[in-house]
Amino acid sequence: MSSSGKTSGGEQPVRRRCRVPVAAVVALGFLACVAATIGVVACVADDVSADLADQEMTCCWEDGATPAWMSGQLGIRIPEAASDRRAGYKVGQRYDTGLLSFVLPSEEAETYTGRLIEKDTVMTGNSHPEQEGYRPAAAFGHLGLPEPETLVQELRQTSLCPDGLASPEGKNLQRCVDLFAHEFAPGTTRIYIRSTIEPSVTPPPAGQTP
């Protein structure tokens, strides 16, 4: 062989090609398929989770649960000055849930909640708010409202039960309730009430005054 790299016959030398082992090719293909499958499964799981959440939000709400009817079921008086009155009743597997909400001038809301809770009891702030996207079993989102558990600014909350409650507004309470008061605008407060309903009750037919 001469110094130019050619064979004595003038032919170019044969260069060996590096071949990737078949097993490596198969392994790479398998890993690519696994990665693609995981991606598809993750997307499907997200879609299923979102669908289930939407179904949970819209499922099992009873028609006919008016604010007046819910007020009677809970033993919660709605003040005459209350506006934007909303209510809902959701049937659950273990127990049902009733929701009631209305808006009052903040000064009147302060008086109203003060007559619901026991004397010297203070409604607390929300120091451990739920994250955005929080959905309880029966969400106020069904009524077009934010979940009070996610609110912090100007929110006060407490829980009440009828046993031994002798406050002016609380003495007529029929069920245990979670009570929230949120001053969502200066001088304007929304009252939120959520209650477990057990045993179940049946709202009147939609459109029929209770």
mmCIF file of C-alpha atoms in Angstrom:
data_model
loop_
_atom_site.group_PDB
_atom_site.id
_atom_site.type_symbol
_atom_site.label_atom_id
_atom_site.label_comp_id
_atom_site.label_asym_id
_atom_site.label_seq_id
_atom_site.Cartn_x
_atom_site.Cartn_y
_atom_site.Cartn_z
ATOM 1 C CA MET A 1 0.000 0.000 0.000
ATOM 2 C CA SER A 2 1.388 3.451 -0.919
ATOM 3 C CA SER A 3 1.463 6.492 1.349
ATOM 4 C CA SER A 4 -1.570 7.964 -0.498
ATOM 5 C CA GLY A 5 -3.868 5.388 1.105
ATOM 6 C CA LYS A 6 -4.564 3.490 -2.130
ATOM 7 C CA THR A 7 -3.835 -0.177 -2.678
ATOM 8 C CA SER A 8 -1.067 -1.167 -4.991
ATOM 9 C CA GLY A 9 -3.687 -1.813 -7.653
ATOM 10 C CA GLY A 10 -5.022 1.794 -7.427
ATOM 11 C CA GLU A 11 -8.273 0.755 -5.789
ATOM 12 C CA GLN A 12 -9.814 2.677 -2.881
ATOM 13 C CA PRO A 13 -9.624 0.864 0.476
ATOM 14 C CA VAL A 14 -12.829 -0.736 1.734
ATOM 15 C CA ARG A 15 -14.289 1.208 4.705
ATOM 16 C CA ARG A 16 -16.265 -0.668 7.304
ATOM 17 C CA ARG A 17 -19.657 0.783 8.246
ATOM 18 C CA CYS A 18 -20.615 0.911 11.909
ATOM 19 C CA ARG A 19 -23.857 -1.016 12.307
ATOM 20 C CA VAL A 20 -26.266 -0.382 15.185
ATOM 21 C CA PRO A 21 -27.177 -3.663 16.852
ATOM 22 C CA VAL A 22 -30.688 -4.842 16.045
ATOM 23 C CA ALA A 23 -31.480 -5.167 19.764
ATOM 24 C CA ALA A 24 -30.686 -1.479 20.297
ATOM 25 C CA VAL A 25 -32.992 -0.446 17.456
ATOM 26 C CA VAL A 26 -35.789 -2.558 18.889
ATOM 27 C CA ALA A 27 -35.213 -1.113 22.364
ATOM 28 C CA LEU A 28 -35.308 2.465 21.080
ATOM 29 C CA GLY A 29 -38.488 1.752 19.180
ATOM 30 C CA PHE A 30 -40.060 0.190 22.253
ATOM 31 C CA LEU A 31 -39.140 3.185 24.439
ATOM 32 C CA ALA A 32 -40.603 5.568 21.868
ATOM 33 C CA CYS A 33 -43.843 3.585 21.838
ATOM 34 C CA VAL A 34 -43.973 3.571 25.644
ATOM 35 C CA ALA A 35 -43.418 7.339 25.794
ATOM 36 C CA ALA A 36 -46.136 7.925 23.216
ATOM 37 C CA THR A 37 -48.511 5.603 25.075
ATOM 38 C CA ILE A 38 -47.867 7.378 28.379
ATOM 39 C CA GLY A 39 -48.587 10.700 26.714
ATOM 40 C CA VAL A 40 -51.854 9.435 25.266
ATOM 41 C CA VAL A 41 -52.910 7.873 28.579
ATOM 42 C CA ALA A 42 -52.113 11.103 30.432
ATOM 43 C CA CYS A 43 -54.215 13.125 27.997
ATOM 44 C CA VAL A 44 -57.095 10.656 28.246
ATOM 45 C CA ALA A 45 -56.868 10.660 32.044
ATOM 46 C CA ASP A 46 -57.000 14.464 32.107
ATOM 47 C CA ASP A 47 -60.028 14.438 29.796
ATOM 48 C CA VAL A 48 -61.793 11.795 31.915
ATOM 49 C CA SER A 49 -61.027 13.718 35.111
ATOM 50 C CA ALA A 50 -62.390 16.917 33.586
ATOM 51 C CA ASP A 51 -65.526 15.110 32.366
ATOM 52 C CA LEU A 52 -66.131 13.591 35.801
ATOM 53 C CA ALA A 53 -65.682 16.982 37.446
ATOM 54 C CA ASP A 54 -68.183 18.522 35.028
ATOM 55 C CA GLN A 55 -70.633 15.680 35.680
ATOM 56 C CA GLU A 56 -70.215 16.126 39.414
ATOM 57 C CA MET A 57 -70.941 19.832 39.034
ATOM 58 C CA THR A 58 -74.139 19.299 37.050
ATOM 59 C CA CYS A 59 -75.444 15.993 38.406
ATOM 60 C CA CYS A 60 -78.248 15.336 40.822
ATOM 61 C CA TRP A 61 -79.524 18.847 41.491
ATOM 62 C CA GLU A 62 -83.244 18.948 42.253
ATOM 63 C CA ASP A 63 -85.578 21.415 40.588
ATOM 64 C CA GLY A 64 -87.945 23.335 42.797
ATOM 65 C CA ALA A 65 -85.424 24.167 45.545
ATOM 66 C CA THR A 66 -86.308 27.851 45.781
ATOM 67 C CA PRO A 67 -84.714 30.193 48.331
ATOM 68 C CA ALA A 68 -88.016 30.345 50.220
ATOM 69 C CA TRP A 69 -88.274 26.538 50.375
ATOM 70 C CA MET A 70 -84.650 26.133 51.430
ATOM 71 C CA SER A 71 -85.094 28.840 54.048
ATOM 72 C CA GLY A 72 -87.921 26.813 55.581
ATOM 73 C CA GLN A 73 -85.954 23.555 55.484
ATOM 74 C CA LEU A 74 -82.990 25.097 57.286
ATOM 75 C CA GLY A 75 -84.888 27.332 59.660
ATOM 76 C CA ILE A 76 -82.938 30.314 58.328
ATOM 77 C CA ARG A 77 -84.896 33.549 57.885
ATOM 78 C CA ILE A 78 -84.128 35.557 54.763
ATOM 79 C CA PRO A 79 -84.349 39.271 55.613
ATOM 80 C CA GLU A 80 -86.810 41.296 53.536
ATOM 81 C CA ALA A 81 -83.988 43.534 52.333
ATOM 82 C CA ALA A 82 -82.080 40.576 50.884
ATOM 83 C CA SER A 83 -81.447 40.621 47.143
ATOM 84 C CA ASP A 84 -79.965 38.155 44.628
ATOM 85 C CA ARG A 85 -81.473 35.187 46.449
ATOM 86 C CA ARG A 86 -80.215 31.786 45.261
ATOM 87 C CA ALA A 87 -80.687 28.205 46.446
ATOM 88 C CA GLY A 88 -79.893 24.652 45.428
ATOM 89 C CA TYR A 89 -80.531 21.116 46.615
ATOM 90 C CA LYS A 90 -78.244 18.270 45.615
ATOM 91 C CA VAL A 91 -78.955 14.572 46.115
ATOM 92 C CA GLY A 92 -75.929 12.548 47.220
ATOM 93 C CA GLN A 93 -75.188 8.869 47.768
ATOM 94 C CA ARG A 94 -74.848 9.189 51.551
ATOM 95 C CA TYR A 95 -76.600 12.473 52.269
ATOM 96 C CA ASP A 96 -78.091 15.467 50.485
ATOM 97 C CA THR A 97 -76.856 19.048 50.646
ATOM 98 C CA GLY A 98 -78.769 22.313 50.705
ATOM 99 C CA LEU A 99 -77.370 25.674 49.614
ATOM 100 C CA LEU A 100 -78.759 29.123 50.304
ATOM 101 C CA SER A 101 -77.311 32.514 49.450
ATOM 102 C CA PHE A 102 -78.440 36.141 49.406
ATOM 103 C CA VAL A 103 -77.014 39.661 49.488
ATOM 104 C CA LEU A 104 -77.471 42.316 52.172
ATOM 105 C CA PRO A 105 -76.074 45.772 52.869
ATOM 106 C CA SER A 106 -72.984 45.103 54.993
ATOM 107 C CA GLU A 107 -74.336 46.867 58.072
ATOM 108 C CA GLU A 108 -77.524 44.802 57.981
ATOM 109 C CA ALA A 109 -75.514 41.643 57.301
ATOM 110 C CA GLU A 110 -73.470 42.339 60.418
ATOM 111 C CA THR A 111 -76.648 42.678 62.470
ATOM 112 C CA TYR A 112 -78.175 39.582 60.889
ATOM 113 C CA THR A 113 -75.193 37.284 61.527
ATOM 114 C CA GLY A 114 -74.870 38.720 65.023
ATOM 115 C CA ARG A 115 -78.431 37.589 65.747
ATOM 116 C CA LEU A 116 -77.700 34.110 64.330
ATOM 117 C CA ILE A 117 -74.635 33.244 66.369
ATOM 118 C CA GLU A 118 -74.449 33.081 70.154
ATOM 119 C CA LYS A 119 -73.632 36.208 72.106
ATOM 120 C CA ASP A 120 -69.884 36.887 72.365
ATOM 121 C CA THR A 121 -69.186 34.418 69.526
ATOM 122 C CA VAL A 122 -66.902 35.832 66.832
ATOM 123 C CA MET A 123 -66.942 34.689 63.211
ATOM 124 C CA THR A 124 -63.385 33.911 62.120
ATOM 125 C CA GLY A 125 -61.455 34.708 58.963
ATOM 126 C CA ASN A 126 -60.328 32.123 56.436
ATOM 127 C CA SER A 127 -56.671 31.562 57.338
ATOM 128 C CA HIS A 128 -56.420 28.291 55.376
ATOM 129 C CA PRO A 129 -58.231 28.895 52.073
ATOM 130 C CA GLU A 130 -58.813 26.142 49.577
ATOM 131 C CA GLN A 131 -56.947 26.426 46.281
ATOM 132 C CA GLU A 132 -58.542 27.783 43.124
ATOM 133 C CA GLY A 133 -60.502 25.034 41.424
ATOM 134 C CA TYR A 134 -61.734 23.587 44.739
ATOM 135 C CA ARG A 135 -65.010 21.747 44.241
ATOM 136 C CA PRO A 136 -66.913 20.458 47.260
ATOM 137 C CA ALA A 137 -69.557 17.762 46.848
ATOM 138 C CA ALA A 138 -72.206 20.463 46.481
ATOM 139 C CA ALA A 139 -70.601 23.542 44.968
ATOM 140 C CA PHE A 140 -71.897 27.097 45.060
ATOM 141 C CA GLY A 141 -70.488 27.185 41.529
ATOM 142 C CA HIS A 142 -73.772 25.524 40.504
ATOM 143 C CA LEU A 143 -75.438 28.789 41.534
ATOM 144 C CA GLY A 144 -72.893 30.858 39.624
ATOM 145 C CA LEU A 145 -70.984 31.850 42.762
ATOM 146 C CA PRO A 146 -67.391 31.382 43.944
ATOM 147 C CA GLU A 147 -66.755 28.816 46.660
ATOM 148 C CA PRO A 148 -66.568 30.713 49.968
ATOM 149 C CA GLU A 149 -63.831 28.370 51.211
ATOM 150 C CA THR A 150 -61.499 29.841 48.554
ATOM 151 C CA LEU A 151 -62.080 33.446 49.642
ATOM 152 C CA VAL A 152 -59.851 35.299 52.085
ATOM 153 C CA GLN A 153 -60.375 39.042 51.885
ATOM 154 C CA GLU A 154 -63.359 40.283 53.896
ATOM 155 C CA LEU A 155 -64.630 36.762 54.615
ATOM 156 C CA ARG A 156 -65.977 35.617 57.978
ATOM 157 C CA GLN A 157 -67.189 32.111 58.764
ATOM 158 C CA THR A 158 -68.586 29.864 61.473
ATOM 159 C CA SER A 159 -70.629 26.685 61.951
ATOM 160 C CA LEU A 160 -73.939 26.467 63.788
ATOM 161 C CA CYS A 161 -76.109 23.623 65.082
ATOM 162 C CA PRO A 162 -79.607 23.899 66.517
ATOM 163 C CA ASP A 163 -78.787 22.008 69.738
ATOM 164 C CA GLY A 164 -78.932 24.574 72.511
ATOM 165 C CA LEU A 165 -78.678 27.529 70.150
ATOM 166 C CA ALA A 166 -80.779 30.256 71.731
ATOM 167 C CA SER A 167 -79.804 33.308 69.694
ATOM 168 C CA PRO A 168 -82.673 35.455 68.321
ATOM 169 C CA GLU A 169 -82.276 34.156 64.740
ATOM 170 C CA GLY A 170 -80.698 30.818 65.640
ATOM 171 C CA LYS A 171 -83.459 29.499 67.885
ATOM 172 C CA ASN A 172 -85.448 28.465 64.787
ATOM 173 C CA LEU A 173 -82.516 26.671 63.143
ATOM 174 C CA GLN A 174 -83.507 23.172 61.974
ATOM 175 C CA ARG A 175 -80.144 21.759 60.825
ATOM 176 C CA CYS A 176 -76.424 22.261 61.299
ATOM 177 C CA VAL A 177 -75.068 24.799 58.816
ATOM 178 C CA ASP A 178 -71.810 26.331 57.669
ATOM 179 C CA LEU A 179 -72.258 30.097 57.550
ATOM 180 C CA PHE A 180 -70.096 32.495 55.514
ATOM 181 C CA ALA A 181 -70.336 36.267 55.154
ATOM 182 C CA HIS A 182 -68.299 37.877 52.373
ATOM 183 C CA GLU A 183 -68.146 41.636 51.801
ATOM 184 C CA PHE A 184 -67.406 41.297 48.088
ATOM 185 C CA ALA A 185 -67.874 45.036 47.461
ATOM 186 C CA PRO A 186 -67.686 47.996 49.858
ATOM 187 C CA GLY A 187 -70.950 48.102 51.789
ATOM 188 C CA THR A 188 -72.310 44.903 50.203
ATOM 189 C CA THR A 189 -72.118 41.435 51.756
ATOM 190 C CA ARG A 190 -73.131 38.037 50.438
ATOM 191 C CA ILE A 191 -74.346 35.427 52.901
ATOM 192 C CA TYR A 192 -73.553 31.780 52.073
ATOM 193 C CA ILE A 193 -75.192 28.873 53.906
ATOM 194 C CA ARG A 194 -74.461 25.180 53.300
ATOM 195 C CA SER A 195 -76.128 22.338 55.179
ATOM 196 C CA THR A 196 -76.134 18.559 55.201
ATOM 197 C CA ILE A 197 -79.678 17.269 54.718
ATOM 198 C CA GLU A 198 -80.286 13.876 56.327
ATOM 199 C CA PRO A 199 -82.751 12.253 55.998
ATOM 200 C CA SER A 200 -83.526 13.447 52.484
ATOM 201 C CA VAL A 201 -86.398 15.765 51.675
ATOM 202 C CA THR A 202 -88.114 16.440 48.356
ATOM 203 C CA PRO A 203 -88.340 19.958 46.932
ATOM 204 C CA PRO A 204 -91.717 20.965 45.474
ATOM 205 C CA PRO A 205 -92.231 20.674 41.711
ATOM 206 C CA ALA A 206 -90.430 23.373 39.755
ATOM 207 C CA GLY A 207 -92.547 26.486 39.380
ATOM 208 C CA GLN A 208 -94.745 25.648 42.379
ATOM 209 C CA THR A 209 -94.555 28.054 45.295
ATOM 210 C CA PRO A 210 -93.717 26.132 48.498
#
